[in-house]
Tab-separated table of C-alpha atoms in Angstrom:
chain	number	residue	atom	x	y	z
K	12	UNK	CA	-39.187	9.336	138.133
K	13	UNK	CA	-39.048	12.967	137.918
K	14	UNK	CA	-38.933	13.909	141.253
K	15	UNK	CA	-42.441	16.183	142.450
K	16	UNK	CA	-41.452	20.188	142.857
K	17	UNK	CA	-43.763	22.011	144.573
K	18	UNK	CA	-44.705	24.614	141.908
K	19	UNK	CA	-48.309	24.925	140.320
K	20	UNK	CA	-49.312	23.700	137.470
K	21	UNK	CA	-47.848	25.663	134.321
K	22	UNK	CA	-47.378	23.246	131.402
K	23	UNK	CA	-50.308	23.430	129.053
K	24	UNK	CA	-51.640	20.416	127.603
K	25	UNK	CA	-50.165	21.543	123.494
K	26	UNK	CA	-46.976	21.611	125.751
K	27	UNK	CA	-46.984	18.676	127.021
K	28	UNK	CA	-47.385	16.733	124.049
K	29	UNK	CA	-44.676	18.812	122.510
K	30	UNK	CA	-42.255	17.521	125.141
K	31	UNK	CA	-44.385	14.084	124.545
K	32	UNK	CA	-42.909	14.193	121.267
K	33	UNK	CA	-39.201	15.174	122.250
K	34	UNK	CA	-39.150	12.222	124.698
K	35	UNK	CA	-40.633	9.934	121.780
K	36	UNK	CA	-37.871	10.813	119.041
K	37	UNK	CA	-34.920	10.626	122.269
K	38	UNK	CA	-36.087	7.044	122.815
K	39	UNK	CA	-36.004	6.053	118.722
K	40	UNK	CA	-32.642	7.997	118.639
K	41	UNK	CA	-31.093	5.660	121.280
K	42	UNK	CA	-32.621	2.129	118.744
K	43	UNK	CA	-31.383	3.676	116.269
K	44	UNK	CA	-28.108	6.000	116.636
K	45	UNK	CA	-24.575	4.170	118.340
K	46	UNK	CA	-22.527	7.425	117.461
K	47	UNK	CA	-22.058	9.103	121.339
K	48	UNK	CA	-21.922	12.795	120.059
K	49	UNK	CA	-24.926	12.524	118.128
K	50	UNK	CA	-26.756	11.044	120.679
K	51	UNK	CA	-25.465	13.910	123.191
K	52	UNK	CA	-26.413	16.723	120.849
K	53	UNK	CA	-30.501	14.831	120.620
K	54	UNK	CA	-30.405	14.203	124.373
K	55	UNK	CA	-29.477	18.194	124.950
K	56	UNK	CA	-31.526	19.376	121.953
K	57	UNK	CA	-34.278	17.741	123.381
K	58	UNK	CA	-34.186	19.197	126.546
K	59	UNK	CA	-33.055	23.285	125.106
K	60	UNK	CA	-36.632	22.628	122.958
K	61	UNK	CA	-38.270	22.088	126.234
K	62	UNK	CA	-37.388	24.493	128.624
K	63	UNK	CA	-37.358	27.090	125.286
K	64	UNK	CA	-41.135	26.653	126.108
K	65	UNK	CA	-40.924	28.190	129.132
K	66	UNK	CA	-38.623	31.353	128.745
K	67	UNK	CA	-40.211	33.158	131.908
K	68	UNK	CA	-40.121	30.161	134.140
K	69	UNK	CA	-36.253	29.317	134.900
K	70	UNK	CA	-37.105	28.092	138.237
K	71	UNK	CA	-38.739	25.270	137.188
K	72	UNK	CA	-36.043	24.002	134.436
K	73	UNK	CA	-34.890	21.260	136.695
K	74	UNK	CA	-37.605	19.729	136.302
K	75	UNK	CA	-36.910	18.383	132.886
K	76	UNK	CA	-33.095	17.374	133.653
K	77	UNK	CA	-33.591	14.097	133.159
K	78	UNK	CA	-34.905	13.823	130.047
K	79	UNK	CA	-30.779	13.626	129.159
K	80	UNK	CA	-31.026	10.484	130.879
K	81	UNK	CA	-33.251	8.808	129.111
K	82	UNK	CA	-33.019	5.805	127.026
K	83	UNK	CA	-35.453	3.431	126.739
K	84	UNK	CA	-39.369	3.300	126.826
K	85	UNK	CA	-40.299	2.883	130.176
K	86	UNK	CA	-38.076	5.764	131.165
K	87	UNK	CA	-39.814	7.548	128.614
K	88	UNK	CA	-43.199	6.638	130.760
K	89	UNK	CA	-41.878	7.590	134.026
K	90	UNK	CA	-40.553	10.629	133.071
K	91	UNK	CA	-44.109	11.734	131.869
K	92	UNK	CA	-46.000	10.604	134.661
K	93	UNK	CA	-44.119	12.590	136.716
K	94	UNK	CA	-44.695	15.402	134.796
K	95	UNK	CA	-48.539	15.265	135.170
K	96	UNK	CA	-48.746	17.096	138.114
K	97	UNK	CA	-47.764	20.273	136.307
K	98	UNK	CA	-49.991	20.195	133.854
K	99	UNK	CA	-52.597	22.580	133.454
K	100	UNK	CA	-56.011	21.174	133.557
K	101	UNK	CA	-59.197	22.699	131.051
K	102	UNK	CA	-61.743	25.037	132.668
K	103	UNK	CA	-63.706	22.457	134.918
K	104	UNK	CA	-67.006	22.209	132.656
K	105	UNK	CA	-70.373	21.278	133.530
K	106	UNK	CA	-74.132	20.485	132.141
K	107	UNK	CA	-74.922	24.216	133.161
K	108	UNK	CA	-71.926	25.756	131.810
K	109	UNK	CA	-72.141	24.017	128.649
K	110	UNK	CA	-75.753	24.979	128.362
K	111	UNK	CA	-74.554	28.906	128.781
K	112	UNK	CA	-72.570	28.742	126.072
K	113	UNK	CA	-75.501	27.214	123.849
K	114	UNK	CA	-78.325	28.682	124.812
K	115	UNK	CA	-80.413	28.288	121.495
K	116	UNK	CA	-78.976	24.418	121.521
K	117	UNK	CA	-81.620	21.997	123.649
K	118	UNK	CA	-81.680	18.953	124.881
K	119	UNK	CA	-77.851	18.312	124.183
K	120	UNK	CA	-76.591	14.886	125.374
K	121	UNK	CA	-73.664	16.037	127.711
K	122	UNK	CA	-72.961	12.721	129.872
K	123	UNK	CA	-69.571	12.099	128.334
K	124	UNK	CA	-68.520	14.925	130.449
K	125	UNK	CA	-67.613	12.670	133.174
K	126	UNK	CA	-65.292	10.433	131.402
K	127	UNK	CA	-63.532	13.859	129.970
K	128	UNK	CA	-59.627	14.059	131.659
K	129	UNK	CA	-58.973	17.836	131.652
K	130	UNK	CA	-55.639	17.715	132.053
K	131	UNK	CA	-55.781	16.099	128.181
K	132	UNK	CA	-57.652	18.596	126.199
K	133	UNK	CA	-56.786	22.058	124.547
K	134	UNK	CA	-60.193	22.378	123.688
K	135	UNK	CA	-63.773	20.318	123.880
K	136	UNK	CA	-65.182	19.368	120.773
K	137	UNK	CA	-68.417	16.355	120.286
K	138	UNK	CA	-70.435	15.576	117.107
K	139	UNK	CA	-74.480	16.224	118.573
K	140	UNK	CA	-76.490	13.487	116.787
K	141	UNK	CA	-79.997	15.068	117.000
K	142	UNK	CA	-78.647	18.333	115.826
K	143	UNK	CA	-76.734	17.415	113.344
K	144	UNK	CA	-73.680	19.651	114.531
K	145	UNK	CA	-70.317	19.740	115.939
K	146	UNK	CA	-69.937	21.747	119.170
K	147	UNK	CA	-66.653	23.620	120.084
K	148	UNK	CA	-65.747	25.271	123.390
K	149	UNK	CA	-62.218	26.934	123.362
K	150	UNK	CA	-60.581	28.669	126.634
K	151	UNK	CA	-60.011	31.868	124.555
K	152	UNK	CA	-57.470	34.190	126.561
K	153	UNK	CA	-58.754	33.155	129.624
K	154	UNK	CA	-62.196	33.165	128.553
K	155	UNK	CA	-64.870	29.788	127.638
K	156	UNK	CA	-65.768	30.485	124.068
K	157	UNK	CA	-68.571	28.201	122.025
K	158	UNK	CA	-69.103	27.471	118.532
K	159	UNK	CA	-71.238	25.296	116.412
K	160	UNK	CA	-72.030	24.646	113.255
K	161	UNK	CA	-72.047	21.908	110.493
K	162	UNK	CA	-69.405	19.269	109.741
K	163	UNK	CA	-69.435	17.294	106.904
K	164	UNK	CA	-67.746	16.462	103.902
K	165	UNK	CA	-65.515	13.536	105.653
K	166	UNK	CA	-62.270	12.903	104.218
K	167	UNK	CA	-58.799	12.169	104.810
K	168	UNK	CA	-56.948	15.667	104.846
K	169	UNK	CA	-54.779	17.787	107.087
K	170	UNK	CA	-56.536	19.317	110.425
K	171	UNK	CA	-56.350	23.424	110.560
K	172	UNK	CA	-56.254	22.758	114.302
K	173	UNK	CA	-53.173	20.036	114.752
K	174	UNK	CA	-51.578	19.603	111.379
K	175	UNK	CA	-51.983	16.355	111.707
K	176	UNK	CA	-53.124	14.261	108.624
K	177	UNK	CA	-56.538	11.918	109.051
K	178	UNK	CA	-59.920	11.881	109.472
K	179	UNK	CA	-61.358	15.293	108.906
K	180	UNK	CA	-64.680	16.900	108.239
K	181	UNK	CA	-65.455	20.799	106.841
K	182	UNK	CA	-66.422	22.542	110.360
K	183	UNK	CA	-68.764	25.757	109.013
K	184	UNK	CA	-69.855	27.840	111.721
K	185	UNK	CA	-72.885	30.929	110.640
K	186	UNK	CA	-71.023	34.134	112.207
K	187	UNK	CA	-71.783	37.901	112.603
K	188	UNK	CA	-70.143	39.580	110.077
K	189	UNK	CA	-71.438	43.053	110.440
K	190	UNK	CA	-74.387	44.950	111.966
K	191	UNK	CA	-77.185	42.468	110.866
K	192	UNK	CA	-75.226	40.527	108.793
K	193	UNK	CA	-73.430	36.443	108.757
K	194	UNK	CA	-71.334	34.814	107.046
K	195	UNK	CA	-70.488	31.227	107.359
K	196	UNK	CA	-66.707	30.518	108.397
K	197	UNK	CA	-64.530	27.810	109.119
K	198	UNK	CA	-62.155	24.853	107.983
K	199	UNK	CA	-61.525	21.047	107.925
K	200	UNK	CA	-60.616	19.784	111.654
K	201	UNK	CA	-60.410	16.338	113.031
K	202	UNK	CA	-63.561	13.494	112.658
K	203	UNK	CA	-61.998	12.769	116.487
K	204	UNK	CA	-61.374	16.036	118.735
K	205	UNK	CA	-59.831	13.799	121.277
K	206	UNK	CA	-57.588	12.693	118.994
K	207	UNK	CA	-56.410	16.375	117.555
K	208	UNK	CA	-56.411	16.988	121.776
K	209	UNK	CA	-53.231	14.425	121.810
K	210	UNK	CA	-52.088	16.030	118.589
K	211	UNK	CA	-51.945	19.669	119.515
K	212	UNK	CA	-48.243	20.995	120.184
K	213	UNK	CA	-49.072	24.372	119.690
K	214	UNK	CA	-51.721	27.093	120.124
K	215	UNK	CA	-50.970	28.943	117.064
K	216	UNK	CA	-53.401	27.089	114.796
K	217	UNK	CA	-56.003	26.986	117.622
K	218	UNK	CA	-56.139	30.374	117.565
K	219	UNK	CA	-55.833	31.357	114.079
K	220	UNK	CA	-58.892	29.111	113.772
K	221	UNK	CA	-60.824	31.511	116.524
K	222	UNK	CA	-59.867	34.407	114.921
K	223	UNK	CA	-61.310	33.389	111.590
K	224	UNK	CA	-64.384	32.770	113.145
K	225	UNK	CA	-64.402	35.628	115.838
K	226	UNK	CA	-63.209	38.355	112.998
């Protein structure tokens, strides 16, 4: 197991799943691939992707050594648990912070909070039966941001947020366009946020989608 540093947390949940990803295609190259060199050049491309993450942070690279060593699935899961330490969890969130960020929204049904692991979300997203509308709260350059607005038209489609294909519904928030003027903005994003959470290895969708809806 990757052996605990002390260093704070700096990997961001998108980040992890990125290296979530290099671990998972390390593991199916070793099933799969008996030629040594090729196997060599994954195990040490996998690990130049990760630590390219992290340009600034040098000190921490050892950290990820032995993903070289890697093989087989279990060392795949040990090597990622001992990762979680690093990670860097979502804005703690609560009933009253939530209710900030909404303030025309009542009575919203906020008890899954508690089951929420923060150290496995980019952002918070729920479907609000009584209102009829998806709620979004992003940590916006160091900032909680909320948006609502409608969702519907389910189908199976790509996800402006992950790039994953699935489940997705049109998300259509009403905006301030001008002065004393809105406009209604927004895109198809996963049916399950929790699952576009696990899906996210990057921010640059993320925030292209809060810049359509900020701008």
């Amino acid at each position: 197991m990757t052996s605990h540093i002390e260093v704070q947390p700096f990997i961001r949940n998108d980040q992890f799943n990125f290296i979530k990803f290099q671990v998972k295609h390390l593991v199916n190259a070793h099933s799969t691939v008996k030629d040594p060199d090729v196997l060599k050049a994954v195990q040490y491309g996998a690990l130049d992707n990760i630590i390219n993450l992290f340009p600034e942070m040098e000190e921490h690279y050892r950290i990820f050594d032995e993903i070289v060593e890697i093989k087989e699935e279990i060392q795949a899961e040990n090597f990622l648990a001992g990762l979680k330490p690093y990670i860097i969890p979502f804005k703690q969130l609560t009933e009253k912070t939530v209710g900030k960020l909404f303030p025309k929204a009542k009575k919203l049904k906020l008890q899954f909070l508690k089951d929420i692991d923060f150290k496995e979300i980019t952002y918070l997203g729920w479907y609000d039966i009584r209102s009829e509308k998806k709620f979004l709260i992003f940590d916006y350059k160091g900032k909680l941001m909320g948006v609502q607005g409608t969702f519907r038209h389910k189908t199976k489609g790509v996800c402006s947020l992950c790039n994953r294909h699935g489940e997705v519904g049109m998300f259509m928030a009403n905006v301030k366009s001008g002065k004393e003027t809105y406009t209604n903005r927004g895109n198809y994003i996963c049916d399950d946020s929790q699952e576009c959470n696990g899906n996210l290895q990057s921010l640059d969708r993320l925030e292209n989608f809060i810049e359509n809806l900020k701008n």
